[in-house]
Coordinates of C-alpha atoms in Angstrom, one line a residue:
X1 CA 78.3 72.1 5.1
X2 CA 79.5 75.6 4.0
X3 CA 76.7 78.2 4.4
X4 CA 75.9 78.8 0.8
X5 CA 76.4 75.3 -0.5
X6 CA 72.7 74.4 -0.3
X7 CA 71.9 77.5 -2.4
X8 CA 74.5 76.6 -4.9
X9 CA 73.0 73.1 -5.1
X10 CA 69.6 74.6 -5.9
X11 CA 70.9 76.6 -8.8
X12 CA 73.2 73.9 -10.1
X13 CA 70.8 72.9 -12.9
X14 CA 70.8 76.5 -14.1
X15 CA 74.6 76.4 -14.5
X16 CA 74.7 73.1 -16.3
X17 CA 73.9 74.6 -19.7
X18 CA 76.6 76.9 -21.2
X19 CA 75.2 80.4 -21.6
X20 CA 74.3 81.8 -25.0
X21 CA 76.6 84.7 -25.7
X22 CA 76.0 87.5 -28.2
X23 CA 79.2 89.1 -29.4
X24 CA 79.5 92.8 -28.7
X25 CA 82.0 94.8 -30.7
X26 CA 83.2 97.9 -28.7
X27 CA 83.1 101.2 -30.4
X28 CA 86.4 103.0 -31.2
X29 CA 87.7 105.2 -28.4
X30 CA 86.7 108.8 -29.0
X31 CA 89.5 111.1 -30.1
X32 CA 91.0 113.5 -27.6
X33 CA 92.5 116.8 -28.8
X34 CA 95.6 118.4 -27.3
X35 CA 95.7 122.1 -26.7
X36 CA 98.6 124.1 -25.4
X37 CA 97.6 127.0 -23.1
X38 CA 99.5 130.3 -23.1
X39 CA 101.9 129.1 -20.4
X40 CA 102.5 125.8 -22.1
X41 CA 100.2 123.7 -19.9
X42 CA 98.6 120.8 -21.7
X43 CA 94.8 120.6 -22.0
X44 CA 93.3 117.4 -23.3
X45 CA 89.7 117.8 -24.6
X46 CA 87.2 115.1 -25.5
X47 CA 84.6 117.1 -27.4
X48 CA 81.0 116.0 -26.8
X49 CA 78.6 118.6 -28.3
X50 CA 75.6 116.7 -26.9
X51 CA 76.5 117.3 -23.3
X52 CA 75.4 120.2 -21.2
X53 CA 77.6 119.0 -18.3
X54 CA 81.4 119.2 -18.4
X55 CA 83.9 117.2 -16.4
X56 CA 87.2 119.0 -15.8
X57 CA 90.2 117.4 -14.0
X58 CA 93.6 118.8 -13.1
X59 CA 96.2 116.0 -12.5
X60 CA 99.3 117.2 -10.7
X61 CA 102.4 115.1 -10.2
X62 CA 103.1 114.1 -6.6
X63 CA 101.1 111.6 -4.4
X64 CA 101.4 109.2 -1.5
X65 CA 104.9 108.1 -2.6
X66 CA 106.3 111.6 -2.9
X67 CA 105.0 112.9 0.4
X68 CA 107.0 112.6 3.6
X69 CA 104.1 110.6 4.9
X70 CA 101.0 109.4 2.9
X71 CA 98.7 111.3 5.2
X72 CA 100.3 114.5 4.1
X73 CA 99.3 113.8 0.5
X74 CA 95.8 112.8 1.5
X75 CA 95.2 115.9 3.6
X76 CA 96.8 118.2 1.0
X77 CA 94.3 117.0 -1.5
X78 CA 91.3 117.3 0.8
X79 CA 92.4 120.8 1.8
X80 CA 92.3 122.2 -1.7
X81 CA 88.6 122.8 -1.3
X82 CA 88.9 124.2 2.2
X83 CA 90.2 127.7 1.3
X84 CA 92.4 129.4 -1.2
X85 CA 94.3 132.7 -1.4
X86 CA 91.1 134.4 -2.7
X87 CA 88.2 132.4 -1.1
X88 CA 87.4 131.0 2.3
X89 CA 86.0 127.4 2.8
X90 CA 82.5 128.8 3.2
X91 CA 82.8 131.0 0.1
X92 CA 84.0 128.0 -1.9
X93 CA 81.0 125.9 -0.7
X94 CA 78.6 128.7 -1.6
X95 CA 80.1 129.1 -5.0
X96 CA 79.9 125.4 -5.7
X97 CA 76.3 125.1 -4.5
X98 CA 75.2 128.2 -6.4
X99 CA 76.6 127.0 -9.6
X100 CA 75.1 123.5 -9.1
X101 CA 78.6 121.9 -9.4
X102 CA 80.4 119.1 -7.7
X103 CA 84.0 119.0 -6.8
X104 CA 86.5 116.3 -5.7
X105 CA 90.1 116.1 -4.8
X106 CA 92.1 113.0 -4.0
X107 CA 95.7 111.7 -3.9
X108 CA 96.9 108.6 -5.6
X109 CA 100.2 106.8 -5.7
X110 CA 102.2 109.4 -7.6
X111 CA 99.5 111.9 -8.6
X112 CA 96.8 114.2 -7.1
X113 CA 93.6 114.8 -9.0
X114 CA 91.2 117.7 -8.5
X115 CA 88.1 117.7 -10.6
X116 CA 84.7 119.4 -11.1
X117 CA 81.5 118.5 -12.7
X118 CA 79.6 121.7 -13.8
X119 CA 77.2 123.0 -16.4
X120 CA 79.1 124.4 -19.4
X121 CA 77.4 127.8 -19.0
X122 CA 78.8 128.0 -15.4
X123 CA 82.4 127.5 -16.5
X124 CA 83.4 131.1 -16.4
X125 CA 82.5 131.3 -12.7
X126 CA 84.1 128.0 -11.6
X127 CA 87.4 127.9 -13.6
X128 CA 89.1 130.6 -11.6
X129 CA 88.1 128.8 -8.4
X130 CA 89.5 125.5 -9.8
X131 CA 92.8 127.2 -10.7
X132 CA 93.1 128.6 -7.1
X133 CA 92.3 125.2 -5.6
X134 CA 95.0 123.5 -7.6
X135 CA 97.7 126.1 -7.3
X136 CA 96.9 128.5 -4.5
X137 CA 95.3 126.5 -1.6
X138 CA 95.5 128.4 1.8
X139 CA 95.5 125.3 4.1
X140 CA 93.8 127.3 6.9
X141 CA 94.5 126.0 10.4
X142 CA 90.9 125.7 11.6
X143 CA 89.8 123.7 8.6
X144 CA 92.9 121.5 8.7
X145 CA 92.2 120.6 12.3
X146 CA 88.7 119.5 11.3
X147 CA 89.9 117.5 8.2
X148 CA 92.6 115.8 10.2
X149 CA 90.2 114.7 12.9
X150 CA 87.8 113.4 10.3
X151 CA 90.6 111.4 8.5
X152 CA 92.0 110.1 11.8
X153 CA 88.6 108.9 12.9
X154 CA 88.2 107.1 9.6
X155 CA 91.6 105.4 9.9
X156 CA 90.8 104.3 13.5
X157 CA 87.7 102.6 12.2
X158 CA 89.4 101.1 9.1
X159 CA 92.2 99.6 11.2
X160 CA 89.7 97.4 13.1
X161 CA 88.6 95.7 9.8
X162 CA 90.1 92.6 8.4
X163 CA 90.2 94.0 4.9
X164 CA 92.3 97.0 5.9
X165 CA 94.8 94.8 7.8
X166 CA 95.1 92.2 5.1
X167 CA 95.6 94.9 2.4
X168 CA 98.3 96.6 4.5
X169 CA 100.2 93.4 5.1
X170 CA 100.0 92.3 1.5
X171 CA 101.4 95.6 0.3
X172 CA 104.4 95.2 2.6
X173 CA 105.0 91.7 1.3
X174 CA 104.5 92.7 -2.3
X175 CA 106.3 96.1 -2.4
X176 CA 108.7 95.8 0.4
X177 CA 108.2 97.0 4.0
X178 CA 110.0 100.3 3.4
X179 CA 108.6 100.9 -0.1
X180 CA 106.9 104.4 -0.4
X181 CA 103.7 102.7 -1.5
X182 CA 103.6 100.3 1.4
X183 CA 103.6 103.1 4.0
X184 CA 100.5 104.0 6.0
X185 CA 99.7 106.8 8.4
X186 CA 98.1 106.0 11.8
X187 CA 95.5 108.2 13.4
X188 CA 98.1 109.8 15.6
X189 CA 100.3 110.5 12.6
X190 CA 97.4 112.3 10.9
X191 CA 96.7 114.5 14.0
X192 CA 100.4 115.4 14.1
X193 CA 100.5 116.8 10.5
X194 CA 100.9 120.6 10.4
X195 CA 100.0 123.3 7.9
X196 CA 103.8 123.7 7.2
X197 CA 103.9 120.0 6.1
X198 CA 101.1 120.6 3.6
X199 CA 102.7 123.8 2.3
X200 CA 106.0 122.1 1.8
X201 CA 104.5 119.2 -0.1
X202 CA 102.3 121.5 -2.2
X203 CA 105.1 123.9 -3.1
X204 CA 107.3 121.0 -4.1
X205 CA 104.9 119.4 -6.6
X206 CA 101.9 121.6 -7.5
X207 CA 103.4 123.5 -10.4
X208 CA 101.7 124.2 -13.8
X209 CA 104.6 122.4 -15.4
X210 CA 103.7 119.3 -13.4
X211 CA 100.0 119.5 -14.3
X212 CA 97.9 118.2 -17.1
X213 CA 94.3 119.2 -17.6
X214 CA 91.6 116.8 -18.9
X215 CA 88.1 117.8 -20.0
X216 CA 85.1 116.3 -21.6
X217 CA 81.9 118.0 -22.7
X218 CA 80.7 120.6 -25.2
X219 CA 83.8 122.6 -25.8
X220 CA 83.8 125.6 -28.2
X221 CA 86.3 128.4 -28.6
X222 CA 84.7 130.5 -25.8
X223 CA 85.0 127.6 -23.3
X224 CA 88.6 127.0 -24.3
X225 CA 89.3 130.7 -23.8
X226 CA 87.8 130.6 -20.3
X227 CA 90.1 127.7 -19.3
X228 CA 93.1 129.5 -20.9
X229 CA 92.3 132.7 -19.1
X230 CA 92.4 130.9 -15.8
X231 CA 95.0 128.2 -16.0
X232 CA 97.0 129.5 -19.0
X233 CA 98.0 132.7 -17.2
X234 CA 99.5 131.0 -14.2
X235 CA 103.3 131.3 -14.1
X236 CA 104.8 128.0 -15.4
X237 CA 108.0 127.4 -13.5
X238 CA 110.2 124.3 -14.0
X239 CA 109.3 120.9 -12.6
X240 CA 110.6 121.0 -9.0
X241 CA 110.8 117.3 -8.0
X242 CA 110.9 113.9 -9.8
X243 CA 108.4 111.1 -9.0
X244 CA 109.6 108.8 -6.2
X245 CA 109.5 105.6 -8.3
X246 CA 111.4 102.7 -6.6
X247 CA 111.5 99.0 -7.6
X248 CA 109.4 96.5 -5.7
X249 CA 111.1 94.3 -3.2
X250 CA 108.9 91.2 -3.3
X251 CA 109.2 89.0 -0.3
X252 CA 110.4 85.4 -0.4
X253 CA 107.9 83.0 -2.0
X254 CA 105.9 81.0 0.5
X255 CA 105.8 83.8 3.1
X256 CA 102.5 83.9 5.0
X257 CA 101.7 86.8 7.4
X258 CA 98.9 86.3 9.9
X259 CA 97.4 89.4 11.5
X260 CA 95.0 88.8 14.5
X261 CA 92.0 91.2 14.5
X262 CA 90.0 91.3 17.7
X263 CA 86.3 90.2 17.5
X264 CA 86.6 89.5 13.7
X265 CA 83.7 87.4 12.4
X266 CA 85.6 86.3 9.3
X267 CA 89.0 86.4 7.8
X268 CA 90.4 88.4 4.9
X269 CA 92.8 86.6 2.6
X270 CA 95.2 88.2 0.1
X271 CA 97.5 86.2 -2.1
X272 CA 100.1 88.0 -4.3
X273 CA 102.4 87.0 -7.1
X274 CA 104.9 89.1 -9.1
X275 CA 103.2 90.5 -12.3
X276 CA 104.3 92.6 -15.3
X277 CA 104.3 96.3 -16.1
X278 CA 101.9 97.6 -18.8
X279 CA 104.9 98.2 -21.1
X280 CA 105.9 94.5 -21.2
X281 CA 105.1 92.6 -24.4
X282 CA 103.2 89.9 -22.5
X283 CA 101.2 92.3 -20.3
X284 CA 97.9 92.2 -22.2
X285 CA 98.0 88.4 -22.5
X286 CA 98.8 87.9 -18.9
X287 CA 96.0 90.4 -18.0
X288 CA 93.5 88.1 -19.8
X289 CA 95.0 85.0 -18.1
X290 CA 94.5 86.6 -14.7
X291 CA 91.0 87.6 -15.8
X292 CA 90.3 84.0 -16.7
X293 CA 91.5 82.9 -13.3
X294 CA 89.4 85.3 -11.2
X295 CA 88.6 88.5 -13.0
X296 CA 84.8 88.1 -13.6
X297 CA 81.8 86.3 -12.3
X298 CA 82.3 83.1 -14.5
X299 CA 86.1 82.8 -13.8
X300 CA 87.6 79.6 -12.5
X301 CA 88.2 80.8 -9.0
X302 CA 84.6 81.9 -8.8
X303 CA 83.2 78.7 -10.2
X304 CA 85.2 76.4 -8.0
X305 CA 85.6 78.2 -4.7
X306 CA 82.3 80.3 -4.7
X307 CA 79.9 78.2 -6.6
X308 CA 81.0 74.6 -6.4
X309 CA 82.4 74.5 -2.9
X310 CA 80.6 77.4 -1.3
X311 CA 83.7 78.5 0.7
X312 CA 83.2 82.2 0.1
X313 CA 80.6 84.7 -1.2
X314 CA 83.2 86.2 -3.6
X315 CA 86.8 85.9 -4.8
X316 CA 88.7 87.9 -7.3
X317 CA 92.0 88.0 -9.1
X318 CA 93.5 91.2 -10.6
X319 CA 96.6 92.3 -12.3
X320 CA 97.4 95.5 -10.3
X321 CA 99.7 97.9 -12.2
X322 CA 101.8 100.7 -10.8
X323 CA 104.5 102.9 -12.3
X324 CA 106.9 100.6 -10.5
X325 CA 105.5 97.3 -12.1
X326 CA 102.7 94.8 -11.7
X327 CA 101.4 92.6 -9.0
X328 CA 98.9 89.7 -9.4
X329 CA 96.6 89.7 -6.4
X330 CA 93.8 87.4 -5.3
X331 CA 91.4 88.7 -2.7
X332 CA 88.5 87.2 -0.7
X333 CA 86.9 87.0 2.7
X334 CA 85.7 83.8 4.3
X335 CA 85.2 82.0 7.6
X336 CA 88.6 81.5 9.4
X337 CA 87.9 77.7 9.3
X338 CA 87.8 77.8 5.5
X339 CA 91.1 79.8 4.9
X340 CA 93.3 76.7 4.4
X341 CA 90.9 75.2 1.9
X342 CA 90.5 78.4 0.0
X343 CA 94.3 78.8 -0.3
X344 CA 94.6 75.2 -1.4
X345 CA 91.9 75.5 -4.0
X346 CA 93.3 78.8 -5.2
X347 CA 96.8 77.3 -5.9
X348 CA 95.1 74.3 -7.6
X349 CA 93.3 76.7 -10.0
X350 CA 96.5 78.7 -10.7
X351 CA 98.2 75.4 -11.6
X352 CA 95.2 74.1 -13.6
X353 CA 95.1 77.3 -15.7
X354 CA 98.4 76.3 -17.2
X355 CA 97.8 72.5 -17.4
X356 CA 94.1 72.5 -18.5
X357 CA 93.5 75.2 -21.2
X358 CA 90.2 77.0 -21.2
X359 CA 87.3 75.2 -22.9
X360 CA 85.7 76.9 -26.0
X361 CA 82.8 78.1 -23.8
X362 CA 85.2 79.4 -21.1
X363 CA 87.2 81.3 -23.8
X364 CA 84.1 82.7 -25.3
X365 CA 82.9 83.9 -21.8
X366 CA 86.3 85.5 -21.1
X367 CA 86.3 87.3 -24.5
X368 CA 82.7 88.5 -23.9
X369 CA 83.6 89.8 -20.4
X370 CA 86.6 91.8 -21.7
X371 CA 84.6 93.1 -24.6
X372 CA 81.9 94.4 -22.3
X373 CA 84.6 96.0 -20.2
X374 CA 85.9 97.8 -23.3
X375 CA 82.4 98.8 -24.3
X376 CA 81.9 100.4 -20.8
X377 CA 84.9 102.6 -21.5
X378 CA 83.3 104.1 -24.6
X379 CA 79.8 104.0 -23.3
X380 CA 80.1 107.1 -21.1
X381 CA 82.1 110.3 -21.9
X382 CA 83.2 110.3 -18.3
X383 CA 84.5 106.7 -18.3
X384 CA 86.3 107.7 -21.6
X385 CA 87.9 110.6 -19.8
X386 CA 89.0 108.3 -16.9
X387 CA 90.6 105.9 -19.4
X388 CA 92.6 108.7 -21.0
X389 CA 93.8 109.8 -17.6
X390 CA 95.0 106.2 -16.9
X391 CA 96.9 106.4 -20.2
X392 CA 98.5 109.6 -19.0
X393 CA 99.5 108.5 -15.5
X394 CA 100.6 105.1 -16.7
X395 CA 102.8 106.5 -19.4
X396 CA 100.9 104.5 -22.1
X397 CA 100.5 105.2 -25.8
X398 CA 97.2 106.5 -27.3
X399 CA 96.7 103.1 -29.0
X400 CA 96.5 101.3 -25.7
X401 CA 92.7 100.8 -26.2
X402 CA 93.2 99.4 -29.7
X403 CA 95.9 97.1 -28.3
X404 CA 93.4 95.7 -25.7
X405 CA 90.9 95.1 -28.5
X406 CA 93.5 93.3 -30.6
X407 CA 94.6 91.2 -27.6
X408 CA 91.1 90.0 -26.8
X409 CA 90.4 89.2 -30.4
X410 CA 93.6 87.2 -30.9
X411 CA 93.9 85.4 -27.5
X412 CA 93.6 81.6 -27.5
X413 CA 93.3 79.1 -24.8
X414 CA 96.8 77.9 -25.5
X415 CA 98.2 81.4 -25.2
X416 CA 96.5 81.8 -21.8
X417 CA 97.9 78.5 -20.6
X418 CA 101.3 79.7 -21.7
X419 CA 101.0 82.9 -19.8
X420 CA 99.9 81.1 -16.7
X421 CA 102.8 78.6 -17.0
X422 CA 105.3 81.4 -17.6
X423 CA 104.3 84.0 -15.0
X424 CA 101.9 82.5 -12.4
X425 CA 104.3 80.6 -10.3
X426 CA 102.8 79.4 -7.0
X427 CA 106.2 78.9 -5.4
X428 CA 106.6 82.7 -5.6
X429 CA 103.3 83.6 -4.0
X430 CA 103.0 85.4 -0.6
X431 CA 99.9 85.7 1.5
X432 CA 98.4 87.8 4.2
X433 CA 95.6 86.6 6.5
X434 CA 93.8 88.9 8.8
X435 CA 91.1 87.7 11.2

């Protein structure tokens, strides 16, 4: 008997009665105001007069896909806080600690984000530092060596895990082996990255013309002036390089890649199908169909494979969206002995979603889950800021939030079945199994 089946049998009576659901109506998305700084750089402000804390992010074009190797983008982001033209790494750490602030910097597919959380009254001291981190990092050799060793060590550990290996393989199957987003850097690759590599990548992409600023908090004219006096005075040269956006090269349907992982106690399974870009007219409806399949705790995959059959502790389905397009991905971990059964039941549920429309209770649960998700976006000023940044990097319109609200209000079981029938074709699926 699967290891959690007895537990599921014990709670079966609790699941026999449909839940009582109270409808939650999400609040409208707070407005964001656009300001042009003196050099033309765009600052997007979500004004929250009740907040003492501000969040400030600079999003520059250029990420993993644009770098010569993904490790270069990762290290270039990390090194922004390890020394600038004006301050050493130790001085930056001291300034951040003294002001009670918190900084982050990370690369994504096509962008790099550097952000700070700080008290509004400390903005005058941290904004010049932020500007230098974004536009004038020094990439000192000593700190680079430490950062590279740290990242290489993390990669060495990650590569021993089934999740890492399955994710790597499914990216190659879904994007194409040579696609910029399918590349990885090994530990030895990281250790071979030089300061010149970071300088070249930074100079190619980190321009004020390639940067958009996002901020949330209590913003008055004095705080806007502080930002303008720091970021708005930087010379704004033309965009130096386009984003490296290439179409996906999805592998032949039915391809299954097995990756042996030494001493693995379980297997990681990833199943991928072609999806849709956010700009497609059916994207929002397909997103809800994928959510019904495996996007929340009460989804069909979770009920069947996790609860009823006890084959795994968790399974999810997501519509992953990139500038290049969309991918439907199903992810889980389970005993190696259960992988064939999990795959079989997953494909059954994909087919059943088109042939057996959601019951009224299932549809109600789906709508409630998506409504709660929308409510979470407006519940916190910081989650609102994250959503606006997604709109920016995804090239979406400002009414995207309203479009999601309209989609969940109008979706029907029949429409979800149509989306599943039209786009979730099991014959096009590919899979990666690591364990």
